[in-house]
Coordinates of C-alpha atoms and ligand atoms in Angstrom, one line a residue:
X11 CA 0.0 0.3 -0.1
X12 CA 1.4 3.3 -0.9
X13 CA 0.2 5.9 2.2
X14 CA 1.1 9.5 2.2
X15 CA 3.0 10.3 5.4
X16 CA 3.3 13.7 6.6
X17 CA 6.1 14.2 9.2
X18 CA 8.0 17.2 10.9
X19 CA 8.5 19.1 13.9
X20 CA 5.7 19.9 16.1
X21 CA 3.9 23.0 14.9
X22 CA 4.2 22.6 11.0
X23 CA 0.4 21.9 10.5
X24 CA 0.7 18.1 9.8
X25 CA -2.8 17.4 10.8
X26 CA -4.5 20.4 9.6
X27 CA -2.5 20.3 6.1
X28 CA -3.0 16.5 6.2
X29 CA -6.9 16.9 6.3
X30 CA -6.9 19.2 3.5
X31 CA -4.5 17.0 1.3
X32 CA -6.8 13.8 2.2
X33 CA -9.9 15.8 1.1
X34 CA -8.2 17.2 -2.1
X35 CA -7.1 13.9 -2.9
X36 CA -10.3 11.9 -2.0
X37 CA -8.4 9.9 0.6
X38 CA -9.1 8.9 4.0
X39 CA -7.3 10.7 6.8
X40 CA -5.6 9.2 9.9
X41 CA -3.7 11.2 12.6
X42 CA -1.4 8.7 14.4
X43 CA -1.5 10.5 17.5
X44 CA -5.6 10.1 17.7
X45 CA -5.0 6.2 16.9
X46 CA -2.8 6.0 20.1
X47 CA -5.4 8.2 22.1
X48 CA -8.4 5.9 21.0
X49 CA -6.5 2.9 21.8
X50 CA -5.1 3.6 25.2
X51 CA -8.3 6.0 26.2
X52 CA -6.2 9.1 27.4
X53 CA -4.4 12.1 25.7
X54 CA -0.8 12.0 24.7
X55 CA 0.2 14.5 27.4
X56 CA -1.2 12.2 29.9
X57 CA 0.4 9.1 28.3
X58 CA 3.8 10.9 28.5
X59 CA 3.0 12.2 32.1
X60 CA 1.8 8.7 33.4
X61 CA 4.1 6.2 31.4
X62 CA 7.0 8.3 30.2
X63 CA 8.4 8.8 26.8
X64 CA 9.8 5.2 26.0
X65 CA 6.4 3.7 26.7
X66 CA 4.6 6.3 24.4
X67 CA 7.3 5.7 21.7
X68 CA 6.2 1.9 21.8
X69 CA 2.7 2.6 21.5
X70 CA 3.6 5.0 18.5
X71 CA 5.7 2.1 16.9
X72 CA 2.6 -0.1 17.2
X73 CA 0.2 2.1 16.0
X74 CA 2.2 2.7 12.8
X75 CA 2.4 -0.7 12.2
X76 CA -1.4 -1.1 12.6
X77 CA -2.2 1.1 9.8
X78 CA -0.5 -1.0 7.1
X79 CA -3.7 -2.8 5.9
X80 CA -5.7 0.3 5.7
X81 CA -6.5 1.3 2.2
X82 CA -4.5 4.1 0.9
X83 CA -4.5 7.0 3.4
X84 CA -2.8 10.4 4.2
X85 CA -1.4 9.8 7.7
X86 CA -0.2 12.7 9.9
X87 CA 2.8 11.2 12.2
X88 CA 4.0 12.7 15.4
X89 CA 6.9 15.0 15.4
X90 CA 9.4 12.1 16.5
X91 CA 7.6 9.0 15.0
X92 CA 10.4 8.1 12.6
X93 CA 13.1 8.7 14.7
X94 CA 13.4 5.1 15.5
X95 CA 15.0 3.4 12.3
X96 CA 12.6 0.5 12.2
X97 CA 9.7 3.2 12.0
X98 CA 11.6 5.0 9.5
X99 CA 12.2 2.2 7.2
X100 CA 8.9 0.9 7.6
X101 CA 7.2 4.2 6.5
X102 CA 9.5 4.6 3.6
X103 CA 8.4 1.3 2.5
X104 CA 4.4 1.5 2.9
X105 CA 4.5 5.1 1.1
X106 CA 5.9 8.4 0.5
X107 CA 7.1 10.5 3.6
X108 CA 7.0 14.0 3.1
X109 CA 8.6 16.4 5.5
X110 CA 6.7 19.7 6.4
X111 CA 9.4 22.1 7.8
X112 CA 9.4 25.4 9.3
X113 CA 11.4 28.1 10.8
X114 CA 12.1 28.2 14.6
X115 CA 9.9 31.8 14.6
X116 CA 7.0 30.2 12.8
X117 CA 6.9 27.0 15.1
X118 CA 7.2 29.3 18.3
X119 CA 4.4 31.2 17.2
X120 CA 2.1 28.4 16.5
X121 CA 2.8 26.4 19.5
X122 CA 2.9 29.2 22.0
X123 CA -1.0 29.3 21.7
X124 CA -1.3 26.0 23.6
X125 CA 2.1 25.0 25.0
X126 CA 0.4 22.6 27.4
X127 CA -0.6 20.1 24.6
X128 CA 3.4 19.5 23.9
X129 CA 5.1 17.5 26.8
X130 CA 8.0 17.1 25.0
X131 CA 8.6 21.1 25.1
X132 CA 7.9 21.8 28.8
X133 CA 9.9 24.8 30.0
X134 CA 10.8 27.7 27.9
X135 CA 9.1 27.1 24.7
X136 CA 11.7 28.8 22.4
X137 CA 14.6 27.3 24.1
X138 CA 13.2 23.7 24.0
X139 CA 12.1 24.3 20.6
X140 CA 15.5 25.2 19.3
X141 CA 17.4 22.5 21.2
X142 CA 14.9 20.0 19.7
X143 CA 15.4 21.1 16.1
X144 CA 19.3 21.1 16.6
X145 CA 19.1 17.6 18.0
X146 CA 16.9 16.3 15.3
X147 CA 18.4 18.3 12.3
X148 CA 20.5 15.5 10.7
X149 CA 17.1 13.2 11.0
X150 CA 14.8 16.0 9.5
X151 CA 17.4 16.7 6.7
X152 CA 17.6 13.2 5.7
X153 CA 13.9 13.3 3.9
X154 CA 14.3 14.0 0.3
X155 CA 10.4 15.2 -0.1
X156 CA 10.0 18.4 1.8
X157 CA 7.7 21.2 1.8
X158 CA 8.5 24.8 3.6
X159 CA 5.7 25.8 5.4
X160 CA 6.3 29.2 6.6
X161 CA 4.3 32.1 5.4
X162 CA 1.7 29.9 3.6
X163 CA -1.9 28.8 4.4
X164 CA -2.6 25.2 5.1
X165 CA -4.6 24.9 1.7
X166 CA -1.3 26.1 -0.2
X167 CA 0.9 23.8 1.6
X168 CA -1.8 20.9 0.7
X169 CA -1.6 22.0 -2.8
X170 CA 2.1 22.2 -2.8
X171 CA 2.4 18.6 -1.4
X172 CA 0.1 17.3 -4.3
X173 CA 2.3 19.0 -6.9
X174 CA 5.4 17.3 -5.0
X175 CA 3.8 14.3 -5.2
X176 CA 2.2 14.6 -8.5
X177 CA -1.2 13.7 -7.0
X178 CA -4.0 15.3 -8.0
X179 CA -7.9 14.4 -7.9
X180 CA -10.5 15.9 -10.2
X181 CA -14.2 15.9 -9.2
X182 CA -15.9 18.7 -11.1
X183 CA -16.3 16.6 -14.2
X184 CA -16.5 13.1 -13.1
X185 CA -14.2 11.8 -10.5
X186 CA -10.7 10.7 -11.2
X187 CA -7.1 10.8 -10.2
X188 CA -4.4 12.3 -12.5
X189 CA -1.0 11.1 -11.5
X190 CA 2.8 11.8 -12.4
X191 CA 4.2 8.4 -12.1
X192 CA 5.6 5.2 -13.8
X193 CA 4.3 3.3 -16.6
X194 CA 4.8 0.1 -14.5
X195 CA 1.9 1.2 -12.1
X196 CA -0.7 1.1 -14.8
X197 CA -1.9 -2.5 -13.8
X198 CA -2.2 -1.8 -10.0
X199 CA -3.8 1.4 -10.7
X200 CA -6.5 -0.2 -13.0
X201 CA -7.1 -3.1 -10.5
X202 CA -7.4 -0.6 -7.7
X203 CA -10.3 1.3 -9.7
X204 CA -12.0 -2.0 -10.6
X205 CA -11.3 -1.4 -14.3
X206 CA -11.8 -4.4 -16.6
X207 CA -10.5 -6.0 -19.9
X208 CA -8.2 -3.1 -20.9
X209 CA -7.5 -2.3 -24.8
X210 CA -4.6 0.0 -25.7
X211 CA -5.3 2.5 -28.3
X212 CA -2.1 4.0 -29.7
X213 CA -0.4 5.3 -32.7
X214 CA 2.5 3.4 -34.8
X215 CA 5.2 5.8 -33.5
X216 CA 4.5 5.4 -29.8
X217 CA 3.6 1.9 -30.2
X218 CA 7.4 1.3 -31.3
X219 CA 8.7 2.6 -28.1
X220 CA 6.2 2.2 -25.4
X221 CA 3.7 -0.4 -26.0
X222 CA 5.4 -3.4 -24.5
X223 CA 6.1 -1.4 -21.3
X224 CA 2.4 -0.8 -20.8
X225 CA 1.4 -4.4 -21.9
X226 CA 3.8 -6.1 -19.4
X227 CA 2.8 -3.9 -16.7
X228 CA -0.8 -5.1 -17.3
X229 CA 0.1 -8.4 -17.9
X230 CA 1.6 -8.3 -14.4
X231 CA -1.5 -7.4 -12.9
X232 CA -3.3 -10.5 -14.7
X233 CA -5.0 -8.6 -17.4
X234 CA -4.5 -9.9 -21.3
X235 CA -4.5 -6.5 -23.0
X236 CA -5.2 -6.1 -26.6
X237 CA -3.9 -3.3 -29.0
X238 CA -5.2 -1.2 -31.8
X239 CA -2.4 0.9 -33.6
X240 CA -3.3 3.8 -35.9
X241 CA -1.3 5.9 -38.1
X242 CA 0.3 9.0 -36.5
X243 CA -0.7 12.4 -37.2
X244 CA -3.6 15.4 -37.2
X245 CA -4.4 14.3 -40.6
X246 CA -6.0 10.9 -39.1
X247 CA -8.0 12.7 -36.3
X248 CA -11.3 12.4 -38.3
X249 CA -14.2 10.5 -38.5
X250 CA -13.0 7.9 -40.4
X251 CA -10.3 6.9 -37.9
X252 CA -13.0 7.0 -35.0
X253 CA -15.4 4.9 -37.0
X254 CA -12.6 2.3 -37.5
X255 CA -12.0 2.5 -33.8
X256 CA -15.7 1.8 -32.8
X257 CA -15.5 -1.3 -35.4
X258 CA -12.2 -2.5 -33.8
X259 CA -13.9 -2.1 -30.3
X260 CA -16.6 -4.5 -31.5
X261 CA -14.2 -7.0 -33.5
X262 CA -12.4 -7.3 -29.8
X263 CA -15.6 -8.0 -28.1
X264 CA -15.6 -4.7 -26.0
X265 CA -18.8 -4.4 -24.0
X266 CA -20.0 -1.6 -21.4
X267 CA -17.4 -2.8 -18.8
X268 CA -14.4 -2.6 -21.0
X269 CA -11.6 0.0 -20.4
X270 CA -9.7 2.0 -23.4
X271 CA -6.4 3.1 -22.6
X272 CA -5.3 6.1 -25.0
X273 CA -1.6 5.6 -25.2
X274 CA -0.1 8.7 -27.0
X275 CA -0.4 12.6 -27.7
X276 CA -3.4 14.7 -27.9
X277 CA -4.4 13.3 -31.0
X278 CA -4.6 9.5 -29.8
X279 CA -6.3 11.0 -26.4
X280 CA -8.8 13.1 -28.0
X281 CA -10.2 10.4 -30.6
X282 CA -9.9 7.6 -28.2
X283 CA -11.8 9.6 -25.5
X284 CA -14.4 10.4 -28.3
X285 CA -14.7 6.8 -29.3
X286 CA -15.1 5.7 -25.9
X287 CA -17.6 8.5 -25.2
X288 CA -19.9 7.0 -27.7
X289 CA -19.4 3.4 -27.9
X290 CA -22.2 1.5 -26.1
X291 CA -23.4 5.0 -24.9
X292 CA -20.0 5.5 -23.2
X293 CA -17.3 3.3 -21.6
X294 CA -14.6 3.9 -19.5
X295 CA -11.3 5.3 -20.8
X296 CA -7.8 5.8 -19.2
X297 CA -5.4 8.6 -20.5
X298 CA -1.5 7.8 -20.7
X299 CA -0.2 10.7 -22.4
X300 CA 3.0 10.5 -24.1
X301 CA 3.7 14.2 -25.5
X302 CA 4.5 17.0 -23.1
X303 CA 1.4 18.8 -24.6
X304 CA -0.8 16.1 -23.8
X305 CA 0.7 15.6 -20.1
X306 CA 0.1 19.3 -19.3
X307 CA -3.0 20.2 -21.4
X308 CA -4.8 17.7 -23.6
X309 CA -5.2 14.9 -21.3
X310 CA -6.6 17.1 -18.5
X311 CA -10.3 18.5 -18.7
X312 CA -12.4 15.6 -20.4
X313 CA -12.5 17.4 -23.7
X314 CA -12.6 14.4 -26.5
X315 CA -13.1 15.0 -30.1
X316 CA -12.0 14.9 -33.7
X317 CA -11.5 17.3 -36.8
X318 CA -13.8 18.0 -39.9
X319 CA -12.5 19.2 -43.2
X320 CA -14.0 22.5 -42.3
X321 CA -12.1 22.9 -39.0
X322 CA -10.3 21.4 -36.0
X323 CA -12.0 19.9 -33.2
X324 CA -15.4 20.7 -34.4
X325 CA -17.0 17.4 -33.2
X326 CA -16.8 16.5 -29.7
X327 CA -17.9 15.4 -26.2
X328 CA -17.0 16.0 -22.6
X329 CA -16.1 12.6 -21.3
X330 CA -13.9 12.6 -18.4
X331 CA -11.4 9.5 -18.1
X332 CA -11.2 7.2 -15.3
X333 CA -7.3 8.0 -14.5
X334 CA -4.7 9.8 -16.3
X335 CA -1.2 8.6 -15.7
X336 CA 1.8 10.8 -16.9
X337 CA 5.3 9.2 -17.2
X338 CA 7.9 11.8 -18.0
X339 CA 10.2 9.0 -19.0
X340 CA 8.3 8.8 -22.1
X341 CA 9.3 12.1 -23.2
X342 CA 12.8 10.9 -23.9
X343 CA 11.8 9.5 -27.1
X344 CA 9.8 12.6 -28.3
X345 CA 11.1 14.4 -31.1
X346 CA 12.9 17.8 -29.8
X347 CA 10.4 19.7 -32.0
X348 CA 7.5 18.1 -30.5
X349 CA 8.7 18.7 -27.1
X350 CA 9.9 22.5 -27.7
X351 CA 6.3 22.9 -29.1
X352 CA 4.7 21.4 -25.9
X353 CA 7.1 23.8 -23.9
X354 CA 4.9 27.0 -25.2
X355 CA 1.8 25.7 -23.2
X356 CA 4.1 25.1 -20.0
X357 CA 5.2 28.6 -20.3
X358 CA 1.6 29.6 -20.9
X359 CA 0.7 28.0 -17.5
X360 CA 3.3 29.8 -15.7
X361 CA 1.9 33.0 -17.1
X362 CA -1.5 32.3 -16.3
X363 CA -1.1 31.4 -12.8
X364 CA 2.3 30.2 -11.6
X365 CA 5.0 32.8 -11.6
X366 CA 7.4 30.2 -10.2
X367 CA 6.9 28.0 -13.2
X368 CA 7.6 31.0 -15.7
X369 CA 10.7 31.4 -13.8
X370 CA 11.7 27.9 -13.9
X371 CA 11.2 27.9 -17.7
X372 CA 13.5 31.0 -18.0
X373 CA 16.4 28.6 -17.0
X374 CA 16.4 27.3 -20.5
X375 CA 15.9 23.8 -22.1
X376 CA 18.8 22.1 -20.6
X377 CA 17.6 22.6 -17.1
X378 CA 14.2 21.8 -18.2
X379 CA 15.0 18.5 -19.7
X380 CA 16.9 17.3 -16.3
X381 CA 14.0 18.5 -14.1
X382 CA 11.2 17.4 -16.4
X383 CA 8.9 15.9 -13.5
X384 CA 9.0 19.2 -11.4
X385 CA 8.0 21.0 -14.8
X386 CA 5.1 18.6 -15.8
X387 CA 3.6 18.6 -12.1
X388 CA 3.7 22.2 -11.8
X389 CA 2.2 22.7 -15.4
X390 CA -0.4 19.9 -14.6
X391 CA -1.6 21.7 -11.3
X392 CA -2.2 25.1 -13.1
X393 CA -4.6 23.5 -15.8
X394 CA -6.2 21.3 -13.1
X395 CA -6.9 24.2 -10.9
X396 CA -8.6 26.1 -13.8
X397 CA -10.8 23.1 -15.1
X398 CA -11.8 22.3 -11.4
X399 CA -13.2 25.9 -11.3
X400 CA -14.9 25.9 -14.5
X401 CA -15.1 22.4 -16.2
X402 CA -17.4 23.3 -18.9
X403 CA -15.6 26.6 -20.1
X404 CA -18.4 28.9 -18.9
X405 CA -15.8 31.6 -17.6
X406 CA -12.3 31.2 -16.5
X407 CA -11.3 28.0 -18.3
X408 CA -11.2 30.7 -21.3
X409 CA -7.9 31.8 -19.5
X410 CA -6.4 28.5 -21.1
X411 CA -6.7 30.6 -24.4
X412 CA -4.0 32.6 -23.9
X413 CA -1.9 33.1 -27.0
X414 CA -4.5 30.8 -28.9
X415 CA -6.6 33.5 -30.6
X416 CA -3.6 34.9 -32.3
X417 CA -2.0 31.4 -32.3
X418 CA -4.7 29.6 -34.0
X419 CA -5.0 32.1 -36.9
X420 CA -1.2 32.0 -37.2
X421 CA -1.4 28.1 -37.3
X422 CA -4.1 28.3 -39.8
X423 CA -3.0 30.8 -42.1
X424 CA 0.6 29.2 -42.2
X425 CA -1.3 26.1 -43.6
X426 CA 0.1 24.2 -40.5
X427 CA 3.6 24.7 -41.3
X428 CA 4.0 26.0 -38.0
X429 CA 3.3 23.8 -34.9
X430 CA 0.5 24.4 -32.6
X431 CA 3.1 25.2 -29.8
X432 CA 5.0 27.5 -32.3
X433 CA 1.9 29.3 -33.0
X434 CA 0.8 29.6 -29.4
X435 CA 4.3 31.3 -28.6
X436 CA 4.0 33.7 -31.3
X437 CA 0.3 34.5 -30.1
X438 CA 1.4 34.8 -26.5
X439 CA 3.9 37.5 -27.4
X440 CA 1.4 39.3 -29.7
X441 CA -1.3 39.2 -27.1
X442 CA 1.4 40.4 -24.4
X443 CA 2.6 43.3 -26.5
X444 CA -1.5 44.4 -27.1
X445 CA -1.8 44.2 -23.3
X446 CA 1.0 46.5 -22.7
X447 CA -0.5 48.7 -25.3
X448 CA -3.8 49.1 -23.7
X449 CA -2.4 49.7 -20.3
X450 CA -3.4 46.5 -19.0
X451 CA 0.1 45.2 -18.2
X452 CA 3.2 47.0 -17.0
X453 CA 5.8 48.0 -19.7
X454 CA 8.4 45.1 -20.0
X455 CA 6.1 42.4 -19.6
X456 CA 5.9 41.2 -23.3
X457 CA 9.8 41.3 -23.5
X458 CA 10.1 39.1 -20.4
X459 CA 7.8 36.7 -22.0
X460 CA 9.5 36.9 -25.4
X461 CA 12.8 36.3 -23.8
X462 CA 11.7 33.0 -22.0
X463 CA 10.3 31.8 -25.3
X464 CA 13.2 32.7 -27.3
X465 CA 15.5 31.0 -24.9
X466 CA 13.5 27.9 -25.3
X467 CA 13.8 28.0 -28.9
X468 CA 10.4 29.0 -29.9
X469 CA 9.4 31.6 -32.5
X470 CA 8.0 35.0 -31.3
X471 CA 7.1 37.0 -34.3
X472 CA 4.3 36.6 -37.0
X473 CA 6.1 35.6 -40.1
X474 CA 6.2 38.6 -42.4
X475 CA 4.8 36.5 -45.2
X476 CA 1.4 35.6 -43.6
X477 CA -1.1 38.0 -45.2
X478 CA -2.6 40.3 -42.4
X479 CA -6.1 40.1 -44.1
X480 CA -6.1 36.4 -43.8
X481 CA -5.0 36.4 -40.0
X482 CA -7.8 38.8 -39.3
X483 CA -10.4 36.7 -41.0
X484 CA -9.1 33.6 -39.2
X485 CA -9.2 35.4 -35.9
X486 CA -12.9 36.4 -36.6
X487 CA -13.9 33.0 -37.4
X488 CA -12.4 31.7 -34.2
X489 CA -14.9 29.9 -32.2
X490 CA -14.0 32.1 -29.0
X491 CA -15.9 35.0 -30.5
X492 CA -18.6 36.9 -28.7
X493 CA -20.7 39.1 -30.9
X494 CA -18.7 41.9 -32.6
X495 CA -15.7 41.4 -30.4
X496 CA -13.3 38.7 -29.6
X497 CA -12.7 37.6 -26.3
X498 CA -9.0 37.4 -25.5
X499 CA -7.3 36.1 -22.4
X500 CA -4.4 38.9 -21.9
X501 CA -1.8 38.6 -19.4
X502 CA -2.1 41.4 -16.5
X503 CA 1.2 40.2 -14.8
X504 CA 3.1 37.0 -14.6
X505 CA 0.4 34.5 -12.7
X506 CA -2.6 36.6 -13.8
X507 CA -4.5 36.8 -16.9
X508 CA -7.9 38.8 -17.6
X509 CA -10.6 38.1 -20.2
X510 CA -11.0 41.1 -22.3
X511 CA -13.4 41.6 -25.4
X512 CA -11.4 43.5 -28.3
X513 CA -13.1 45.1 -30.9
X514 CA -10.1 46.2 -32.9
X515 CA -8.3 43.2 -34.0
X516 CA -5.7 45.0 -36.3
X517 CA -4.4 46.5 -33.3
X518 CA -3.6 43.0 -31.9
X519 CA -1.6 42.2 -34.9
Ligands
LIG623 N1 -8.6 17.9 -25.5 C1 -8.1 18.8 -25.2 O1 -8.4 19.6 -24.1 C2 -6.9 19.4 -26.0 C3 -6.0 20.3 -25.6 C4 -4.9 20.8 -26.3 C5 -4.7 20.1 -27.5 N2 -5.6 19.1 -27.9 C6 -5.4 18.4 -29.3 O2 -4.0 17.7 -29.3 C7 -3.5 17.4 -30.3 C8 -2.0 17.7 -30.5 O3 -1.4 16.7 -29.3 P1 0.1 16.4 -29.4 O4 0.9 17.8 -29.6 O5 0.4 15.6 -28.4 O6 0.5 15.6 -30.9 P2 0.1 14.3 -31.5 O7 -0.8 13.6 -30.7 O8 -0.2 14.3 -32.9 O9 1.8 13.7 -31.3 C9 2.9 14.4 -31.9 C10 3.7 13.3 -32.7 O10 4.5 13.0 -31.7 C11 4.4 11.4 -31.7 N3 4.7 10.8 -30.3 C12 3.9 10.8 -29.3 N4 4.3 10.6 -28.1 C13 5.8 10.2 -28.5 C14 6.7 9.7 -27.7 N5 6.5 9.5 -26.3 N6 7.8 9.2 -28.4 C15 7.9 9.3 -29.9 N7 7.0 10.1 -30.5 C16 5.9 10.2 -29.9 C17 3.1 11.0 -32.5 O11 3.1 9.8 -32.9 C18 3.0 12.3 -33.2 O12 3.4 11.9 -34.3 C19 -4.4 18.3 -31.2 O13 -5.3 17.6 -32.0 C20 -5.3 19.2 -30.5 O14 -6.3 19.5 -31.0 C21 -6.6 18.6 -27.3

């Protein structure tokens, strides 16, 4: 069982944060101190007073072992629970331990409100705390997963732990977990969700590199996976391919209880999700995104569909998956141009609501490649926050269109010579310049955005050869139009966008 243990000195908020984290992830919450108190029938201070610390530690070790068979939970541990080497090893094996840490001043402030509840800190609280931190400093420093709790609310700390672990739960449209993890977990994750008879839909490029890994992981969990492989590319994202998928589902005997696994980029995810949404009035599907764009964007939010000759994504349905598992190791086989194109959406997410992510992107391609997990987890968190607030795009979800109004027009008029991400990068810079021009954002912001995108090898200027008239026409046709004006998501500052209706499109270009 893989529990989430919250650990750290007294006063870091393990119980409060733990409850919020458990609620966010829809997991049970266990407070180990409460387990001990319930078992013994008296409070922890009374146990300490009546029986002494060694006896308390024994009760604590026993309580820790007693939760082994519980289903996956968030567990708040006492501040010294893992000082015992066996307990430490036990917790590391039973799940992930996240250390919540804080400065002495923060701990003092919090604990000073009820010092009597802390029997190990009797006497001058500040002195006792300071010496406890010094004594345990090597111990606390030995934990790799850590969150600094100072100056943040319990909600913010819970969110940060979710990002650190790559664990999210979505409930605004369907109930499902989104995880950054390893492909090898897929069989166990399907089993835990009662998902049956999986069939993998993938494209020929992805199948070559990754099909066997997924199939083996499923076989380990006693599944007998089948596969449907289709040609790669946006040009196959059409009704004919979807219809081919329906027929293959029938030929492979899929029924209402079957599960379709979309192993691929946004094209595979959109089409497979759509085929699953309509086959026998809707069957389960699971997203295993394999491109950067699909990890941080396309696989999240339940939008599925395909293209018509008249335009992209014109037919579709909202059909949330039962699980999304993003394994960043898959990105090592992704062509560099696809990877860089996906980075435009990552930068976009930074601009929309995560200044730290934007700043990490400014460190350049090499840094990003060696810190992929963090980048993907943070970028996922931005999209998840927005789609949870506005799953059916009635308001704030439109913030995700930053750079897309100009971007779609540039992509279309270039005859798709420019990749989606490249066009979005160009669009973001044009729209940021416009935001500056109308006084919505401060001077220099568009330059900052331009610099980060350039640093990643993305284009930032509308190619001179693209006729302005055609671009204007394409923008007016964009599906985000609102009466005479077009609604743009414009950056106000890094981390904040505003939806603005724009009449004068020439000004934007
Ligand atoms: N549903 C949504 O909310 C949403 C959001 C954004 C974009 N989209 C859609 O996503 C699509 C674009 O997705 P995309 O950028 O992932 O493109 P894609 O799915 O076409 O993949 C790009 C290319 O990379 C290959 N590939 C994928 N993963 C690979 C890997 N790990 N190793 C080697 N090759 C790999 C694919 O075979 C393909 O040739 C568009 O159709 C767009 O409309 C959907």
